[in-house]
Amino acid sequence: MDERARIPVSLPRDNPTTSYWQDPPDASVASLRTTPALPTSADIIIIGSGITGAAVAWNLLQNDTSTPEQTIVMLEARSACSGATGRNGGHTKAASYRTFPSYASDLGLAAAVQIARLELSNILAVQSFARDHAIACDLSACDTIDVIYDAAQWVQAQDSVAAMRAALGTDDPAARYTLLSPSEVRDRFYVHDGEFEGVGQKVYGGVVYHAGSLSAYKFGVGVLKLCLARGLNLQTHTPALSLSRDGEGTWMVETPRGAITAPRVVLATNGYTARLVPAFQGAIVPLRGQIAAHRPGANLRAKGPLPTTYSFIYEAGYEYMVSRRSTDSSAGGDIIMGGGLLRAPNEGLEEYGTTDDTSINPIISEYLHETTPRYFGPDWGEDDERGRVHAEWTGIMGYSPDGFPFVGEMSGPGLENEGLWVSGSFQGHGMVLCWVCAKALVEMMEGRDGEELETWFPEVFRVSEERMAKRFEGRRLHTSVVPNDAEGEEGQ
Ligand SMILES: Cc1cc2nc3c(=O)[nH]c(=O)nc-3n(C[C@H](O)[C@H](O)[C@H](O)COP(=O)(O)OP(=O)(O)OC[C@H]3O[C@@H](n4cnc5c(N)ncnc54)[C@H](O)[C@@H]3O)c2cc1C
């Protein structure tokens, strides 16, 4: 793992695999350059146009009371929103009960409670923002079920839910879980006991709670459009090649189209951040995730898009899945399935440290192809005559050794980069973190970094020299299942 974490991080690659969500790309924004020439200066440069860059821009523009208004230029290496946000699983699911015990023991109960509340608040904020601004992003605010096929994890799930209820109170929405027996799971959802590689796969129980799904690409593009209407200057196909600061504290960003300067720069570059700030090498490690879009089998198609999202949790990992809601009837009901990392050689080791989203891993692909008939059993039915899988793609996430994002100004002891801000490293969890982390970042940028922010924003998410110095040291991902000793998981 340490060797993989040392691979120099590249810029986003040309010609990535075609993400289902970006097919077709948004006609007006994908390749937009607001001005034909790159401006030579701005008040703020945001690098990266995923959900983080878009949310940072939105918060800055929304709060802008300066006259004349501050100029914000966003640089994007490829087309707009073409990174992880445009290539993910579309699942807005916190699963806070799975991390709560380890956070409580590592960080203390108050921090664990804060993180659980923050994750739910992110989901609800994205859902209401999409509704309030009429962003057509195939949004579904619905329940999810974690189907648990492992005895030990079922015991842990029950203990964790009990611990959360005790800590937060049963009325707290962030502690609202329904535990289901195996027969209740089988009666209420389209899942079955089954078999995998000759080993019985028995349902031990289920956990139901509020979650949702959306096209994060359409959401991100929708937010960008709102920002453009308020004066954002978006420059796609303009990679930031390097960053430097002069003696006056002005930052200069070099691009193939010339340089641009600003007193403040925001890194919204997630898995690619170490390319621009080498101090993040090993602290934000790229991890390639893979997804397959399945056409529903005949029996599942007859049921229409499923009312809930699902995760299938077994001893050594899990898959996560949403049922596509789409205005395009040919895509409605499609099953978007992510996971399978541990099926790759060396339990997915070679997916770390790579920024290659131009190809898929054939072993993960083969595994993901088989998941739908296995999990849905008789509820799957005959494959669609056009073939079961009609799109597969990869995308690059950013992973940190402690499993938390880096948010804040790169200043303070040991950092000394005043004016350089970052919000990145969202693991496979960005749809439940990025939106509120961007809000917190802008609070800090605008001088509101005080008691109010401390009430809801976890200290452990803040960038610091100490956190940046942490390394994986042989471990894989921060585990979100079992404290201390389990292998990690990607995506939601
Ligand atoms: C396959 C996959 C499945 C996932 N599934 C889920 C899920 O179901 N639920 C969930 O919550 N999360 C999921 N995630 C994680 C989630 O998508 C991310 O955490 C989130 O999208 C991060 O958003 P971001 O804006 O911070 O980064 P990104 O969306 O990656 O945006 C960063 C942008 O910066 C640009 N960039 C980078 N370097 C430069 C540079 N030097 N110059 C200019 N531009 C640059 C990139 O091109 C990119 O557009 C998944 C991720 C992947 C890859």
Coordinates of C-alpha atoms and ligand atoms in Angstrom, one line a residue:
M1 CA 0.0 0.0 0.0
D2 CA 2.8 2.4 0.9
E3 CA 4.3 2.0 -2.5
R4 CA 1.0 2.7 -4.2
A5 CA 0.6 5.8 -2.1
R6 CA 3.9 7.1 -3.3
I7 CA 3.0 6.9 -7.0
P8 CA 3.1 10.5 -8.2
V9 CA -0.4 11.8 -8.7
S10 CA -1.1 12.9 -12.3
L11 CA -3.5 15.4 -13.8
P12 CA -6.9 14.1 -14.8
R13 CA -6.4 11.9 -17.8
D14 CA -7.7 12.5 -21.3
N15 CA -10.4 10.3 -22.8
P16 CA -11.9 8.8 -19.6
T17 CA -14.3 5.9 -19.8
T18 CA -17.8 7.1 -20.7
S19 CA -19.8 7.6 -17.6
Y20 CA -23.5 6.6 -17.9
W21 CA -24.4 9.9 -16.2
Q22 CA -22.4 12.0 -18.7
D23 CA -23.9 10.3 -21.7
P24 CA -24.7 12.7 -23.2
P25 CA -22.7 15.5 -21.6
D26 CA -24.6 18.7 -20.8
A27 CA -24.8 20.6 -24.1
S28 CA -24.4 24.1 -22.7
V29 CA -21.9 23.6 -19.9
A30 CA -19.7 20.6 -20.6
S31 CA -17.1 22.5 -22.7
L32 CA -18.0 26.0 -21.7
R33 CA -15.4 28.8 -21.5
T34 CA -17.3 31.8 -20.2
T35 CA -14.7 34.1 -21.9
P36 CA -12.8 33.0 -24.9
A37 CA -9.5 34.1 -23.3
L38 CA -8.5 33.0 -19.8
P39 CA -8.7 36.0 -17.5
T40 CA -5.2 37.0 -16.2
S41 CA -6.5 37.7 -12.7
A42 CA -9.4 37.1 -10.4
D43 CA -10.4 37.6 -6.8
I44 CA -10.7 33.9 -6.3
I45 CA -9.7 30.9 -8.4
I46 CA -11.4 27.6 -7.8
I47 CA -9.7 24.6 -9.3
G48 CA -12.1 21.8 -10.0
S49 CA -15.7 21.8 -11.1
G50 CA -17.2 18.8 -9.3
I51 CA -19.8 19.2 -6.5
T52 CA -17.2 20.7 -4.2
G53 CA -16.1 23.4 -6.7
A54 CA -19.7 24.1 -7.6
A55 CA -20.8 24.3 -4.0
V56 CA -17.9 26.6 -3.0
A57 CA -18.7 28.9 -5.9
W58 CA -22.4 28.9 -5.0
N59 CA -21.7 29.8 -1.4
L60 CA -19.3 32.6 -2.3
L61 CA -21.6 34.1 -4.9
Q62 CA -24.7 33.8 -2.7
N63 CA -23.0 35.7 0.2
D64 CA -21.3 38.2 -2.1
T65 CA -22.1 41.8 -0.9
S66 CA -18.9 43.4 -2.3
T67 CA -19.1 46.2 -4.8
P68 CA -18.0 45.6 -7.5
E69 CA -18.8 41.9 -7.0
Q70 CA -15.7 39.7 -6.6
T71 CA -14.6 37.8 -9.7
I72 CA -14.5 34.0 -9.4
V73 CA -12.8 32.0 -12.1
M74 CA -13.1 28.2 -12.1
L75 CA -10.5 26.0 -13.9
E76 CA -11.4 22.5 -14.9
A77 CA -8.9 20.1 -16.5
R78 CA -11.5 18.2 -18.6
S79 CA -15.2 18.9 -19.3
A80 CA -17.3 20.3 -16.5
C81 CA -18.1 18.0 -13.6
S82 CA -16.3 15.1 -15.3
G83 CA -14.5 13.8 -12.2
A84 CA -15.8 11.6 -9.4
T85 CA -19.1 13.7 -9.2
G86 CA -19.9 12.8 -12.8
R87 CA -18.9 9.2 -12.5
N88 CA -20.2 7.9 -9.1
G89 CA -22.9 5.6 -7.9
G90 CA -25.5 8.2 -7.3
H91 CA -26.2 7.0 -3.8
T92 CA -26.8 9.6 -1.1
K93 CA -26.5 7.3 1.9
A94 CA -24.8 8.0 5.1
A95 CA -24.7 4.6 6.9
S96 CA -23.5 6.6 10.0
Y97 CA -24.4 3.6 12.2
R98 CA -21.5 1.7 10.6
T99 CA -18.9 4.3 11.5
F100 CA -20.4 5.5 14.8
P101 CA -18.7 3.0 17.2
S102 CA -15.2 3.6 15.8
Y103 CA -15.6 7.4 15.7
A104 CA -16.9 7.3 19.3
S105 CA -14.0 5.3 20.5
D106 CA -11.3 7.2 18.4
L107 CA -12.7 10.8 18.6
G108 CA -15.1 10.8 21.5
L109 CA -18.9 10.6 21.6
A110 CA -19.5 14.3 20.9
A111 CA -17.5 14.1 17.6
A112 CA -19.2 10.9 16.5
V113 CA -22.6 12.5 17.1
Q114 CA -21.6 15.6 15.2
I115 CA -20.4 13.6 12.2
A116 CA -23.6 11.5 12.1
R117 CA -25.7 14.7 12.2
L118 CA -23.6 16.4 9.6
E119 CA -23.9 13.4 7.2
L120 CA -27.7 13.4 7.4
S121 CA -27.9 17.2 7.1
N122 CA -25.8 17.0 3.9
I123 CA -28.2 14.6 2.3
L124 CA -31.2 16.7 3.3
A125 CA -29.6 19.9 2.2
V126 CA -28.8 18.5 -1.3
Q127 CA -32.3 17.2 -1.6
S128 CA -33.9 20.5 -0.7
F129 CA -31.5 22.5 -2.8
A130 CA -32.3 20.4 -5.8
R131 CA -36.1 20.8 -5.2
D132 CA -35.9 24.6 -4.3
H133 CA -33.9 25.4 -7.5
A134 CA -35.7 22.9 -9.7
I135 CA -32.5 21.1 -10.7
A136 CA -33.7 18.1 -12.8
C137 CA -31.3 15.5 -11.4
D138 CA -33.5 12.3 -11.2
L139 CA -33.7 12.9 -7.4
S140 CA -35.2 10.3 -5.2
A141 CA -35.5 11.0 -1.5
C142 CA -36.2 7.6 -0.2
D143 CA -35.3 4.9 2.3
T144 CA -32.4 2.5 1.9
I145 CA -31.9 -1.0 3.1
D146 CA -28.7 -2.6 4.2
V147 CA -29.1 -6.3 3.7
I148 CA -26.7 -8.0 6.0
Y149 CA -25.4 -11.5 5.0
D150 CA -22.9 -11.8 7.8
A151 CA -23.6 -12.8 11.4
A152 CA -20.9 -10.7 13.1
Q153 CA -21.9 -7.6 11.1
W154 CA -25.6 -8.1 12.0
V155 CA -24.7 -8.1 15.7
Q156 CA -22.5 -5.0 15.3
A157 CA -25.3 -3.3 13.4
Q158 CA -27.8 -3.9 16.2
D159 CA -25.2 -2.7 18.8
S160 CA -24.3 0.4 16.8
V161 CA -28.0 1.4 16.4
A162 CA -28.6 0.9 20.1
A163 CA -25.5 3.1 20.9
M164 CA -26.7 5.8 18.5
R165 CA -30.2 5.8 20.0
A166 CA -28.6 6.1 23.5
A167 CA -26.3 8.9 22.5
L168 CA -28.6 11.0 20.2
G169 CA -32.0 10.1 21.6
T170 CA -34.6 8.1 19.7
D171 CA -36.3 11.2 18.3
D172 CA -33.1 12.5 16.6
P173 CA -33.5 11.9 12.8
A174 CA -29.8 10.9 12.6
A175 CA -30.6 8.0 14.9
R176 CA -33.7 6.8 13.1
Y177 CA -33.1 3.3 12.0
T178 CA -35.5 0.3 11.6
L179 CA -34.0 -3.1 12.2
L180 CA -35.6 -6.0 10.3
S181 CA -35.5 -9.7 10.9
P182 CA -34.5 -12.0 8.0
S183 CA -38.1 -12.8 7.2
E184 CA -39.1 -9.1 7.2
V185 CA -36.3 -8.4 4.9
R186 CA -37.3 -11.1 2.5
D187 CA -41.0 -10.1 2.7
R188 CA -40.5 -6.4 2.1
F189 CA -37.5 -6.3 -0.3
Y190 CA -36.5 -8.2 -3.4
V191 CA -33.7 -10.2 -1.8
H192 CA -33.1 -13.8 -0.9
D193 CA -30.8 -16.2 0.7
G194 CA -28.5 -17.3 -2.0
E195 CA -25.1 -18.7 -2.8
F196 CA -21.8 -17.2 -3.9
E197 CA -18.8 -19.3 -5.1
G198 CA -20.5 -22.4 -3.5
V199 CA -20.9 -20.7 -0.1
G200 CA -24.4 -20.1 1.2
Q201 CA -25.3 -16.4 1.5
K202 CA -27.9 -16.2 4.2
V203 CA -29.8 -13.0 5.2
Y204 CA -29.2 -12.2 8.9
G205 CA -31.1 -9.0 9.0
G206 CA -31.6 -5.6 7.5
V207 CA -31.3 -1.9 8.5
V208 CA -33.6 0.6 6.9
Y209 CA -33.1 4.4 7.1
H210 CA -33.4 7.6 5.1
A211 CA -31.2 8.0 2.1
G212 CA -31.7 8.7 -1.6
S213 CA -30.3 8.7 -5.1
L214 CA -29.6 11.3 -7.8
S215 CA -27.6 12.0 -10.9
A216 CA -24.7 13.8 -9.1
Y217 CA -23.6 14.9 -12.6
K218 CA -26.9 16.7 -13.3
F219 CA -26.9 18.1 -9.8
G220 CA -23.4 19.5 -10.1
V221 CA -24.1 20.9 -13.6
G222 CA -27.3 22.4 -12.2
V223 CA -25.4 24.2 -9.5
L224 CA -22.8 25.4 -12.0
K225 CA -25.5 26.9 -14.1
L226 CA -26.9 28.8 -11.1
C227 CA -23.4 30.1 -10.4
L228 CA -22.8 31.1 -14.1
A229 CA -26.0 33.1 -13.9
R230 CA -24.5 35.0 -10.9
G231 CA -21.2 35.8 -12.7
L232 CA -19.0 32.7 -12.3
N233 CA -16.4 32.5 -15.1
L234 CA -15.9 28.8 -15.9
Q235 CA -12.9 27.7 -18.0
T236 CA -13.2 24.0 -19.0
H237 CA -10.3 22.0 -20.6
T238 CA -7.9 24.2 -18.7
P239 CA -5.8 22.2 -16.3
A240 CA -3.9 24.0 -13.5
L241 CA -0.3 22.8 -14.1
S242 CA 1.3 24.5 -11.1
L243 CA 0.8 26.9 -8.2
S244 CA 3.2 29.5 -6.9
R245 CA 3.0 32.5 -4.6
D246 CA 5.0 35.8 -4.9
G247 CA 6.4 37.9 -2.1
E248 CA 3.2 39.9 -1.9
G249 CA 1.1 36.8 -1.2
T250 CA -0.5 36.6 -4.7
W251 CA -1.0 33.2 -6.1
M252 CA -0.2 32.3 -9.7
V253 CA -1.8 29.3 -11.4
E254 CA -0.1 28.2 -14.7
T255 CA -2.2 26.6 -17.3
P256 CA -1.5 25.6 -21.0
R257 CA -3.5 28.7 -21.9
G258 CA -1.5 31.2 -19.8
A259 CA -1.2 32.1 -16.2
I260 CA -3.9 33.6 -13.9
T261 CA -3.3 35.3 -10.5
A262 CA -5.5 35.8 -7.4
P263 CA -5.0 36.4 -3.7
R264 CA -7.0 33.3 -3.0
V265 CA -7.1 29.9 -4.6
V266 CA -9.5 27.0 -3.7
L267 CA -8.4 23.4 -4.4
A268 CA -11.5 21.4 -5.2
T269 CA -9.4 18.8 -6.9
N270 CA -10.2 15.8 -4.5
G271 CA -8.2 12.7 -5.6
Y272 CA -5.9 14.8 -7.8
T273 CA -4.9 17.4 -5.1
A274 CA -1.3 16.0 -4.6
R275 CA -0.5 16.9 -8.3
L276 CA -0.6 20.6 -7.4
V277 CA 0.4 20.4 -3.7
P278 CA 3.0 17.7 -3.3
A279 CA 2.6 17.8 0.5
F280 CA -0.6 15.9 -0.1
Q281 CA 1.2 13.0 -1.7
G282 CA 0.4 10.0 0.5
A283 CA -2.2 12.1 2.5
I284 CA -4.8 12.1 -0.3
V285 CA -4.4 8.9 -2.3
P286 CA -6.3 8.3 -5.5
L287 CA -8.5 5.2 -5.5
R288 CA -10.2 4.0 -8.6
G289 CA -13.9 3.0 -8.2
Q290 CA -15.9 1.1 -10.8
I291 CA -19.6 0.9 -11.6
A292 CA -21.9 -1.1 -13.9
A293 CA -25.3 0.0 -15.0
H294 CA -27.6 -3.1 -15.4
R295 CA -30.8 -3.2 -17.5
P296 CA -33.3 -4.7 -15.1
G297 CA -34.2 -8.3 -15.7
A298 CA -37.8 -9.0 -16.9
N299 CA -39.2 -9.6 -13.4
L300 CA -37.6 -6.6 -11.9
R301 CA -38.5 -4.4 -14.8
A302 CA -42.1 -5.3 -14.3
K303 CA -41.9 -3.8 -10.8
G304 CA -40.7 -0.4 -12.1
P305 CA -38.0 1.6 -10.5
L306 CA -37.5 0.3 -6.9
P307 CA -38.8 2.6 -4.2
T308 CA -35.6 2.1 -2.1
T309 CA -31.9 1.9 -2.6
Y310 CA -30.0 -1.2 -1.5
S311 CA -26.6 -2.3 -0.1
F312 CA -25.6 -5.9 0.1
I313 CA -23.2 -6.4 3.0
Y314 CA -21.2 -9.6 3.4
E315 CA -18.2 -10.7 5.3
A316 CA -15.5 -9.2 3.1
G317 CA -17.1 -6.1 1.7
Y318 CA -20.2 -4.8 0.1
E319 CA -22.0 -3.7 -3.0
Y320 CA -24.3 -0.6 -3.2
M321 CA -27.0 0.0 -5.6
V322 CA -29.6 2.5 -6.7
S323 CA -32.5 2.0 -9.1
R324 CA -32.5 4.7 -11.6
R325 CA -35.3 7.2 -11.7
S326 CA -35.2 8.9 -15.1
T327 CA -37.4 11.0 -17.3
D328 CA -35.9 8.9 -20.1
S329 CA -38.1 5.8 -20.0
S330 CA -35.4 3.6 -21.6
A331 CA -33.2 4.2 -18.5
G332 CA -35.9 4.1 -15.8
G333 CA -35.4 1.2 -13.5
D334 CA -31.7 0.7 -14.5
I335 CA -29.7 -0.8 -11.6
I336 CA -26.5 1.1 -10.9
M337 CA -24.2 -1.2 -9.0
G338 CA -20.9 -0.3 -7.4
G339 CA -18.4 -2.2 -5.4
G340 CA -16.3 -5.3 -6.0
L341 CA -13.0 -3.7 -5.1
L342 CA -11.8 -6.7 -3.0
R343 CA -12.5 -9.1 -5.9
A344 CA -9.5 -7.6 -7.8
P345 CA -6.1 -9.2 -7.4
N346 CA -4.4 -8.4 -4.0
E347 CA -7.8 -7.3 -2.8
G348 CA -7.8 -4.3 -5.1
L349 CA -4.4 -3.0 -4.2
E350 CA -3.7 -1.8 -7.7
E351 CA -6.7 0.3 -7.7
Y352 CA -5.0 2.6 -5.2
G353 CA -2.6 5.3 -6.4
T354 CA -3.9 5.2 -10.0
T355 CA -5.7 8.0 -11.7
D356 CA -6.5 5.9 -14.7
D357 CA -10.2 6.3 -15.3
T358 CA -9.6 5.6 -19.0
S359 CA -10.1 1.8 -18.5
I360 CA -12.0 -0.6 -16.3
N361 CA -10.7 -3.6 -14.3
P362 CA -12.0 -6.7 -16.1
I363 CA -12.1 -8.8 -13.0
I364 CA -14.2 -6.3 -11.1
S365 CA -16.3 -6.0 -14.2
E366 CA -16.9 -9.8 -14.4
Y367 CA -17.9 -9.8 -10.7
L368 CA -20.3 -6.8 -11.0
H369 CA -22.0 -8.4 -14.0
E370 CA -23.0 -11.3 -11.8
T371 CA -24.3 -9.4 -8.8
T372 CA -27.8 -8.6 -9.9
P373 CA -29.2 -12.1 -10.6
R374 CA -27.4 -13.3 -7.5
Y375 CA -28.9 -10.7 -5.1
F376 CA -32.3 -10.5 -6.7
G377 CA -32.7 -14.2 -7.3
P378 CA -36.1 -15.1 -8.7
D379 CA -37.1 -11.4 -8.7
W380 CA -34.5 -10.7 -11.5
G381 CA -35.9 -12.9 -14.3
E382 CA -34.7 -13.1 -17.9
D383 CA -32.0 -10.7 -18.9
D384 CA -32.9 -7.8 -21.2
E385 CA -32.5 -9.0 -24.7
R386 CA -30.0 -6.1 -25.4
G387 CA -27.8 -7.6 -22.7
R388 CA -27.6 -7.3 -19.0
V389 CA -25.0 -4.5 -18.7
H390 CA -25.0 -1.6 -20.9
A391 CA -22.5 0.8 -19.4
E392 CA -19.4 0.4 -17.2
W393 CA -17.0 3.1 -16.1
T394 CA -14.4 4.1 -13.5
G395 CA -13.7 7.2 -11.6
I396 CA -11.1 8.5 -9.2
M397 CA -11.8 9.1 -5.5
G398 CA -9.5 10.6 -2.9
Y399 CA -8.6 8.7 0.3
S400 CA -6.9 9.9 3.4
P401 CA -5.3 7.6 6.0
D402 CA -7.7 8.7 8.8
G403 CA -10.7 8.6 6.5
F404 CA -11.7 12.2 6.8
P405 CA -11.7 15.1 4.4
F406 CA -9.2 18.0 4.5
V407 CA -11.1 21.3 4.8
G408 CA -9.7 24.8 5.5
E409 CA -6.8 27.2 4.7
M410 CA -3.4 25.8 4.3
S411 CA -2.0 28.2 6.8
G412 CA -1.0 27.9 10.5
P413 CA 1.8 25.9 12.0
G414 CA 3.9 24.1 9.4
L415 CA 1.7 25.0 6.4
E416 CA 2.3 28.7 5.7
N417 CA 0.3 28.9 2.5
E418 CA -2.0 31.8 3.4
G419 CA -4.7 32.3 0.7
L420 CA -4.6 28.6 -0.4
W421 CA -7.8 26.8 0.6
V422 CA -8.8 23.2 0.2
S423 CA -11.9 21.0 0.5
G424 CA -11.0 17.4 -0.6
S425 CA -10.6 13.8 0.1
F426 CA -14.1 12.6 0.4
Q427 CA -13.5 8.8 0.2
G428 CA -16.4 7.0 -1.4
H429 CA -18.7 9.3 0.7
G430 CA -18.8 12.7 -1.1
M431 CA -22.5 12.8 -1.6
V432 CA -22.9 13.0 2.1
L433 CA -20.0 15.3 2.8
C434 CA -19.0 17.7 0.0
W435 CA -22.0 20.0 0.2
V436 CA -21.6 20.9 3.8
C437 CA -17.8 20.9 3.7
A438 CA -18.0 23.5 1.0
K439 CA -20.4 25.6 3.1
A440 CA -18.0 25.3 6.1
L441 CA -15.0 26.3 3.9
V442 CA -16.8 29.4 2.7
E443 CA -17.7 30.3 6.3
M444 CA -14.0 30.1 7.1
M445 CA -13.0 32.1 4.0
E446 CA -15.4 34.8 4.9
G447 CA -14.2 35.1 8.5
R448 CA -17.1 33.3 10.2
D449 CA -14.9 30.6 11.7
G450 CA -16.2 30.8 15.2
E451 CA -18.4 29.2 17.8
E452 CA -21.4 28.7 15.4
L453 CA -19.3 26.7 13.0
E454 CA -17.8 24.6 15.8
T455 CA -21.3 23.5 16.8
W456 CA -21.7 21.5 13.6
F457 CA -18.4 21.2 11.8
P458 CA -16.0 18.5 13.1
E459 CA -12.6 19.6 14.2
V460 CA -11.2 16.3 12.7
F461 CA -12.1 17.5 9.2
R462 CA -9.8 20.5 9.4
V463 CA -6.6 20.6 7.4
S464 CA -3.5 20.5 9.6
E465 CA 0.2 19.7 9.3
E466 CA -0.3 16.8 11.7
R467 CA -3.1 15.2 9.6
M468 CA -1.2 15.8 6.3
A469 CA 1.8 13.9 7.8
K470 CA -0.3 10.8 8.5
R471 CA 0.4 7.8 6.1
F472 CA -1.4 4.6 5.4
E473 CA 1.5 2.5 6.8
G474 CA 0.5 -0.7 5.2
R475 CA -3.2 -0.4 6.0
R476 CA -5.7 0.0 3.3
L477 CA -8.7 2.3 3.6
H478 CA -10.0 3.7 6.8
T479 CA -12.6 1.1 7.6
S480 CA -16.2 2.1 8.0
V481 CA -17.3 -1.2 9.4
V482 CA -15.4 -2.7 12.2
P483 CA -13.1 -0.6 14.4
N484 CA -9.4 -1.1 13.9
D485 CA -8.9 -4.2 11.9
A486 CA -11.2 -4.6 8.8
E487 CA -10.4 -4.0 5.2
G488 CA -12.0 -0.9 3.7
E489 CA -14.7 -0.3 1.3
E490 CA -15.2 2.0 -1.6
G491 CA -18.2 4.0 -2.7
Q492 CA -21.5 4.0 -0.8
Ligands
LIG1 C1 -16.9 5.1 -9.1 C2 -17.3 6.0 -7.9 C3 -18.4 5.7 -7.2 C4 -18.8 6.6 -6.2 N1 -20.0 6.4 -5.5 C5 -20.4 7.2 -4.6 C6 -21.7 7.1 -4.1 O1 -22.5 6.3 -4.5 N2 -22.1 7.9 -3.0 C7 -21.2 8.9 -2.5 O2 -21.5 9.6 -1.6 N3 -20.0 9.0 -3.1 C8 -19.6 8.3 -4.1 N4 -18.4 8.4 -4.7 C9 -17.5 9.5 -4.2 C10 -18.0 10.9 -4.7 O3 -18.4 10.8 -6.0 C11 -16.9 11.9 -4.5 O4 -16.5 11.9 -3.1 C12 -17.3 13.4 -4.8 O5 -17.9 13.4 -6.1 C13 -16.1 14.3 -4.8 O6 -16.5 15.5 -5.4 P1 -15.4 16.6 -5.6 O7 -16.1 17.8 -6.3 O8 -14.7 16.9 -4.3 O9 -14.4 15.9 -6.6 P2 -14.5 15.6 -8.1 O10 -15.9 15.4 -8.5 O11 -13.5 14.5 -8.4 O12 -14.0 16.9 -8.8 C14 -12.7 17.3 -8.9 C15 -12.5 18.0 -10.2 O13 -11.2 18.7 -10.2 C16 -10.7 18.6 -11.5 N5 -9.3 18.7 -11.4 C17 -8.4 17.9 -10.7 N6 -7.1 18.4 -10.9 C18 -7.2 19.5 -11.6 C19 -6.3 20.4 -12.1 N7 -5.0 20.3 -11.8 N8 -6.7 21.5 -12.9 C20 -8.0 21.6 -13.2 N9 -9.0 20.7 -12.8 C21 -8.6 19.7 -12.0 C22 -11.1 17.2 -12.0 O14 -11.1 17.0 -13.4 C23 -12.5 17.1 -11.4 O15 -13.5 17.5 -12.3 C24 -18.0 7.7 -5.8 C25 -16.8 8.0 -6.5 C26 -16.5 7.2 -7.6 C27 -15.3 7.5 -8.4

